[in-house]
mmCIF file of C-alpha atoms in Angstrom:
data_model
loop_
_atom_site.group_PDB
_atom_site.id
_atom_site.type_symbol
_atom_site.label_atom_id
_atom_site.label_comp_id
_atom_site.label_asym_id
_atom_site.label_seq_id
_atom_site.Cartn_x
_atom_site.Cartn_y
_atom_site.Cartn_z
ATOM 1 C CA UNK B 251 0.000 0.000 0.000
ATOM 2 C CA UNK B 252 1.078 3.572 -0.481
ATOM 3 C CA UNK B 253 1.716 5.808 2.530
ATOM 4 C CA UNK B 254 -1.375 7.913 1.724
ATOM 5 C CA UNK B 255 -3.675 4.860 1.740
ATOM 6 C CA UNK B 256 -5.897 4.197 4.748
ATOM 7 C CA UNK B 257 -4.236 2.504 7.745
ATOM 8 C CA UNK B 258 -7.387 0.392 7.915
ATOM 9 C CA UNK B 259 -5.513 -1.871 5.486
ATOM 10 C CA UNK B 260 -2.759 -2.257 8.076
ATOM 11 C CA UNK B 261 -5.307 -3.238 10.712
ATOM 12 C CA UNK B 262 -6.929 -5.824 8.435
ATOM 13 C CA UNK B 263 -3.572 -7.310 7.462
ATOM 14 C CA UNK B 264 -2.390 -7.476 11.078
ATOM 15 C CA UNK B 265 -5.535 -9.356 12.097
ATOM 16 C CA UNK B 266 -4.546 -12.085 9.609
ATOM 17 C CA UNK B 267 -0.826 -12.035 10.398
ATOM 18 C CA UNK B 268 0.032 -10.507 7.013
ATOM 19 C CA UNK B 269 2.999 -8.171 6.478
ATOM 20 C CA UNK B 270 2.300 -4.718 5.013
ATOM 21 C CA UNK B 271 4.893 -2.938 2.911
ATOM 22 C CA UNK B 272 4.500 0.820 2.568
ATOM 23 C CA UNK B 273 5.532 2.609 -0.631
ATOM 24 C CA UNK B 274 5.534 6.084 -2.095
ATOM 25 C CA UNK B 275 2.416 7.192 -3.965
ATOM 26 C CA UNK B 276 2.073 5.558 -7.372
ATOM 27 C CA UNK B 277 1.317 2.002 -8.373
ATOM 28 C CA UNK B 278 4.758 1.555 -9.922
ATOM 29 C CA UNK B 279 6.143 1.432 -6.396
ATOM 30 C CA UNK B 280 3.664 -1.300 -5.431
ATOM 31 C CA UNK B 281 4.673 -3.200 -8.586
ATOM 32 C CA UNK B 282 8.309 -2.964 -7.491
ATOM 33 C CA UNK B 283 7.419 -4.640 -4.198
ATOM 34 C CA UNK B 284 5.452 -7.357 -5.998
ATOM 35 C CA UNK B 285 8.530 -8.103 -8.088
ATOM 36 C CA UNK B 286 10.697 -8.558 -4.999
ATOM 37 C CA UNK B 287 8.608 -11.425 -3.600
ATOM 38 C CA UNK B 288 5.788 -12.471 -5.976
ATOM 39 C CA UNK B 289 5.178 -15.850 -4.331
ATOM 40 C CA UNK B 290 4.157 -14.262 -1.047
ATOM 41 C CA UNK B 291 2.229 -11.342 -2.561
ATOM 42 C CA UNK B 292 -1.483 -11.244 -1.698
ATOM 43 C CA UNK B 293 -2.906 -7.828 -2.503
ATOM 44 C CA UNK B 294 -1.890 -4.286 -3.358
ATOM 45 C CA UNK B 295 -3.912 -1.107 -3.194
ATOM 46 C CA UNK B 296 -3.594 2.636 -3.310
ATOM 47 C CA UNK B 297 -5.729 5.594 -2.277
ATOM 48 C CA UNK B 298 -6.912 6.369 -5.820
ATOM 49 C CA UNK B 299 -8.894 3.123 -6.162
ATOM 50 C CA UNK B 300 -6.159 1.067 -7.797
ATOM 51 C CA UNK B 301 -6.025 -2.595 -6.791
ATOM 52 C CA UNK B 302 -4.125 -5.731 -7.754
ATOM 53 C CA UNK B 303 -5.181 -9.132 -6.322
ATOM 54 C CA UNK B 304 -2.818 -11.169 -8.541
ATOM 55 C CA UNK B 305 0.974 -11.236 -8.745
ATOM 56 C CA UNK B 306 1.534 -11.700 -12.479
ATOM 57 C CA UNK B 307 0.283 -8.234 -13.499
ATOM 58 C CA UNK B 308 2.586 -5.410 -12.400
ATOM 59 C CA UNK B 309 0.094 -2.548 -12.543
ATOM 60 C CA UNK B 310 -3.347 -1.751 -11.148
ATOM 61 C CA UNK B 311 -5.778 -4.130 -12.848
ATOM 62 C CA UNK B 312 -9.524 -3.531 -12.967
ATOM 63 C CA UNK B 313 -10.291 -6.918 -14.571
ATOM 64 C CA UNK B 314 -8.825 -9.055 -11.804
ATOM 65 C CA UNK B 315 -10.197 -6.648 -9.186
ATOM 66 C CA UNK B 316 -13.696 -6.844 -10.711
ATOM 67 C CA UNK B 317 -13.517 -10.644 -10.787
ATOM 68 C CA UNK B 318 -12.400 -10.777 -7.148
ATOM 69 C CA UNK B 319 -15.203 -8.401 -6.137
ATOM 70 C CA UNK B 320 -17.797 -10.454 -8.028
ATOM 71 C CA UNK B 321 -16.577 -13.623 -6.315
ATOM 72 C CA UNK B 322 -16.826 -11.946 -2.929
ATOM 73 C CA UNK B 323 -20.340 -10.693 -3.738
ATOM 74 C CA UNK B 324 -21.450 -14.286 -4.395
ATOM 75 C CA UNK B 325 -20.444 -15.250 -0.879
ATOM 76 C CA UNK B 326 -21.431 -12.248 1.210
ATOM 77 C CA UNK B 327 -23.225 -8.914 1.226
ATOM 78 C CA UNK B 328 -20.573 -6.342 0.318
ATOM 79 C CA UNK B 329 -21.931 -3.523 2.490
ATOM 80 C CA UNK B 330 -22.347 -5.882 5.422
ATOM 81 C CA UNK B 331 -18.783 -7.034 4.933
ATOM 82 C CA UNK B 332 -17.517 -3.431 4.943
ATOM 83 C CA UNK B 333 -19.542 -2.583 8.039
ATOM 84 C CA UNK B 334 -18.099 -5.618 9.813
ATOM 85 C CA UNK B 335 -14.608 -4.245 9.152
ATOM 86 C CA UNK B 336 -15.636 -0.928 10.723
ATOM 87 C CA UNK B 337 -17.132 -2.751 13.705
ATOM 88 C CA UNK B 338 -13.921 -4.703 14.226
ATOM 89 C CA UNK B 339 -11.277 -2.078 13.496
ATOM 90 C CA UNK B 340 -13.045 1.292 13.818
ATOM 91 C CA UNK B 341 -14.585 3.774 11.362
ATOM 92 C CA UNK B 342 -12.039 5.376 9.015
ATOM 93 C CA UNK B 343 -12.600 7.950 6.313
ATOM 94 C CA UNK B 344 -10.348 9.448 3.636
ATOM 95 C CA UNK B 345 -10.415 12.954 2.182
ATOM 96 C CA UNK B 346 -8.442 14.428 -0.707
ATOM 97 C CA UNK B 347 -7.859 18.134 -1.423
ATOM 98 C CA UNK B 348 -5.899 19.825 -4.200
ATOM 99 C CA UNK B 349 -4.162 23.151 -4.771
ATOM 100 C CA UNK B 350 -4.216 24.081 -8.463
ATOM 101 C CA UNK B 351 -0.987 25.471 -9.866
ATOM 102 C CA UNK B 352 -0.528 27.645 -12.951
ATOM 103 C CA UNK B 353 2.697 28.667 -14.773
ATOM 104 C CA UNK B 354 2.563 32.112 -13.157
ATOM 105 C CA UNK B 355 1.443 30.810 -9.770
ATOM 106 C CA UNK B 356 3.489 32.173 -6.858
ATOM 107 C CA UNK B 357 2.870 28.819 -5.208
ATOM 108 C CA UNK B 358 4.628 27.056 -8.087
ATOM 109 C CA UNK B 359 7.605 29.403 -7.796
ATOM 110 C CA UNK B 360 7.873 28.712 -4.076
ATOM 111 C CA UNK B 361 6.843 25.061 -4.012
ATOM 112 C CA UNK B 362 9.822 23.905 -1.965
ATOM 113 C CA UNK B 363 9.242 26.661 0.550
ATOM 114 C CA UNK B 364 5.594 25.723 0.785
ATOM 115 C CA UNK B 365 6.417 22.065 1.256
ATOM 116 C CA UNK B 366 8.817 22.866 4.084
ATOM 117 C CA UNK B 367 6.476 25.276 5.830
ATOM 118 C CA UNK B 368 4.213 22.621 7.397
ATOM 119 C CA UNK B 369 7.212 21.103 9.170
ATOM 120 C CA UNK B 370 7.069 24.126 11.471
ATOM 121 C CA UNK B 371 3.685 22.878 12.655
ATOM 122 C CA UNK B 372 5.123 19.757 14.183
ATOM 123 C CA UNK B 373 8.885 19.977 14.531
ATOM 124 C CA UNK B 374 8.543 19.477 18.266
ATOM 125 C CA UNK B 375 6.011 16.681 17.707
ATOM 126 C CA UNK B 376 5.349 16.542 21.424
ATOM 127 C CA UNK B 377 1.592 16.991 21.508
ATOM 128 C CA UNK B 378 1.776 20.782 21.763
ATOM 129 C CA UNK B 379 1.099 21.295 18.045
ATOM 130 C CA UNK B 380 -2.459 20.801 16.904
ATOM 131 C CA UNK B 381 -4.487 20.766 13.726
ATOM 132 C CA UNK B 382 -8.195 20.993 14.429
ATOM 133 C CA UNK B 383 -8.690 19.118 17.680
ATOM 134 C CA UNK B 384 -6.026 16.510 16.993
ATOM 135 C CA UNK B 385 -2.450 16.640 18.248
ATOM 136 C CA UNK B 386 0.441 16.397 15.795
ATOM 137 C CA UNK B 387 2.591 13.747 17.462
ATOM 138 C CA UNK B 388 5.135 13.001 14.730
ATOM 139 C CA UNK B 389 6.266 14.153 11.271
ATOM 140 C CA UNK B 390 7.532 11.994 8.416
ATOM 141 C CA UNK B 391 9.572 14.338 6.216
ATOM 142 C CA UNK B 392 10.952 12.432 3.213
ATOM 143 C CA UNK B 393 12.926 15.399 1.902
ATOM 144 C CA UNK B 394 16.680 14.886 2.200
ATOM 145 C CA UNK B 395 17.039 17.640 4.780
ATOM 146 C CA UNK B 396 13.948 16.536 6.696
ATOM 147 C CA UNK B 397 14.125 16.158 10.450
ATOM 148 C CA UNK B 398 14.349 12.684 11.976
ATOM 149 C CA UNK B 399 10.935 11.351 13.099
ATOM 150 C CA UNK B 400 10.272 10.338 16.687
ATOM 151 C CA UNK B 401 8.414 7.055 16.304
ATOM 152 C CA UNK B 402 10.138 3.800 15.384
ATOM 153 C CA UNK B 403 7.600 3.218 12.596
ATOM 154 C CA UNK B 404 8.295 6.549 10.899
ATOM 155 C CA UNK B 405 12.050 6.160 11.419
ATOM 156 C CA UNK B 406 11.929 2.837 9.571
ATOM 157 C CA UNK B 407 9.877 4.370 6.762
ATOM 158 C CA UNK B 408 12.361 7.218 6.384
ATOM 159 C CA UNK B 409 15.194 4.677 6.084
ATOM 160 C CA UNK B 410 13.443 2.407 3.583
ATOM 161 C CA UNK B 411 11.614 4.921 1.366
ATOM 162 C CA UNK B 412 13.499 7.047 -1.176
ATOM 163 C CA UNK B 413 13.751 10.810 -0.752
ATOM 164 C CA UNK B 414 10.665 12.658 -1.985
ATOM 165 C CA UNK B 415 8.797 15.949 -1.549
ATOM 166 C CA UNK B 416 6.424 14.376 0.940
ATOM 167 C CA UNK B 417 5.416 15.461 4.437
ATOM 168 C CA UNK B 418 3.113 13.362 6.576
ATOM 169 C CA UNK B 419 1.808 14.435 9.966
ATOM 170 C CA UNK B 420 0.800 11.698 12.391
ATOM 171 C CA UNK B 421 -2.280 12.789 14.325
ATOM 172 C CA UNK B 422 -3.611 11.699 17.679
ATOM 173 C CA UNK B 423 -6.338 10.450 18.050
ATOM 174 C CA UNK B 424 -5.447 8.272 15.090
ATOM 175 C CA UNK B 425 -5.116 9.933 11.716
ATOM 176 C CA UNK B 426 -2.648 11.448 9.285
ATOM 177 C CA UNK B 427 -2.349 14.421 6.966
ATOM 178 C CA UNK B 428 -0.001 14.268 3.967
ATOM 179 C CA UNK B 429 1.094 16.947 1.505
ATOM 180 C CA UNK B 430 2.881 16.189 -1.772
ATOM 181 C CA UNK B 431 3.066 17.567 -5.322
ATOM 182 C CA UNK B 432 1.179 15.538 -7.922
ATOM 183 C CA UNK B 433 3.379 13.574 -10.275
ATOM 184 C CA UNK B 434 0.955 13.900 -13.200
ATOM 185 C CA UNK B 435 -0.917 17.196 -12.764
ATOM 186 C CA UNK B 436 -0.037 20.816 -11.843
ATOM 187 C CA UNK B 437 -1.372 20.394 -8.322
ATOM 188 C CA UNK B 438 -0.326 20.002 -4.737
ATOM 189 C CA UNK B 439 -2.315 17.170 -3.183
ATOM 190 C CA UNK B 440 -3.318 16.927 0.450
ATOM 191 C CA UNK B 441 -4.505 13.621 1.875
ATOM 192 C CA UNK B 442 -6.357 13.373 5.172
ATOM 193 C CA UNK B 443 -7.290 10.130 6.904
ATOM 194 C CA UNK B 444 -9.192 10.136 10.164
ATOM 195 C CA UNK B 445 -10.359 7.400 12.495
ATOM 196 C CA UNK B 446 -13.365 8.112 14.695
ATOM 197 C CA UNK B 447 -12.609 8.273 18.395
ATOM 198 C CA UNK B 448 -15.563 6.107 19.428
ATOM 199 C CA UNK B 449 -16.235 2.402 19.014
ATOM 200 C CA UNK B 450 -18.547 1.718 16.099
ATOM 201 C CA UNK B 451 -21.971 0.119 16.317
ATOM 202 C CA UNK B 452 -24.452 -0.479 13.512
ATOM 203 C CA UNK B 453 -26.665 2.173 15.067
ATOM 204 C CA UNK B 454 -24.100 4.982 15.238
ATOM 205 C CA UNK B 455 -21.973 4.182 12.168
ATOM 206 C CA UNK B 456 -23.590 6.637 9.738
ATOM 207 C CA UNK B 457 -23.494 9.401 12.346
ATOM 208 C CA UNK B 458 -19.801 8.717 12.909
ATOM 209 C CA UNK B 459 -19.088 9.026 9.178
ATOM 210 C CA UNK B 460 -20.826 12.406 9.079
ATOM 211 C CA UNK B 461 -18.886 13.567 12.126
ATOM 212 C CA UNK B 462 -15.600 12.613 10.463
ATOM 213 C CA UNK B 463 -16.586 14.555 7.335
ATOM 214 C CA UNK B 464 -17.401 17.633 9.434
ATOM 215 C CA UNK B 465 -14.105 17.345 11.317
ATOM 216 C CA UNK B 466 -12.221 16.994 8.035
ATOM 217 C CA UNK B 467 -13.637 20.307 6.789
ATOM 218 C CA UNK B 468 -12.352 22.067 9.902
ATOM 219 C CA UNK B 469 -8.880 20.506 9.614
ATOM 220 C CA UNK B 470 -8.672 21.269 5.889
ATOM 221 C CA UNK B 471 -9.646 24.912 6.354
ATOM 222 C CA UNK B 472 -7.123 25.389 9.167
ATOM 223 C CA UNK B 473 -4.339 23.665 7.251
ATOM 224 C CA UNK B 474 -4.921 25.735 4.120
ATOM 225 C CA UNK B 475 -4.981 28.916 6.197
ATOM 226 C CA UNK B 476 -1.627 28.054 7.785
ATOM 227 C CA UNK B 477 -0.147 27.410 4.346
ATOM 228 C CA UNK B 478 -1.561 30.647 2.999
ATOM 229 C CA UNK B 479 -3.191 28.695 0.147
ATOM 230 C CA UNK B 480 -6.734 29.300 -1.027
ATOM 231 C CA UNK B 481 -7.113 27.902 -4.569
ATOM 232 C CA UNK B 482 -8.489 24.594 -3.442
ATOM 233 C CA UNK B 483 -10.724 21.721 -4.550
#
């Protein structure tokens, strides 16, 4: 999975004793991992709805994914299956925002500066920095000059992943916010994943999803204000 893909995948894998390998954003990086150990590969996925449930294709593959989904649908109710994952592991939700860039955009001219700026939000990473109502407890800065993370997990990622213009803020209660330039479009992309604080039940699940969406709007607005960016999607 890519580092901007929901950590719900990590929770599912752990419950089955399956190793998760994190990659940079882009399915080519997942394909690289498949090639390293195809016999033990089970599944790959990324935030932008790209999946690969077979090892002999080295790119996202809608045909094999559609076949796997159809097979699953024969055996179980898909929505019920998804809800059971939320009941077991918690309710997660993902949000994606973009900053459009133009050739004369001052943001484009100062992209490195803008990418470094958020590091000031969490350099101390000691719970004193906040975004919305969540503490910033660690920062994964994959730029060469980026500060060393605090957590063992992020330290290992910084050692194993190549350098890139990527900043990810670990939030507490559980969540993350990532900023990176798009590799295919003139945009800066911001990924936000949040887990609801409460334990899910069938009765409160839809309410929890709405609460996460409302919280995401607050975090997004505050983050954009701190960056001084307003041309958003």
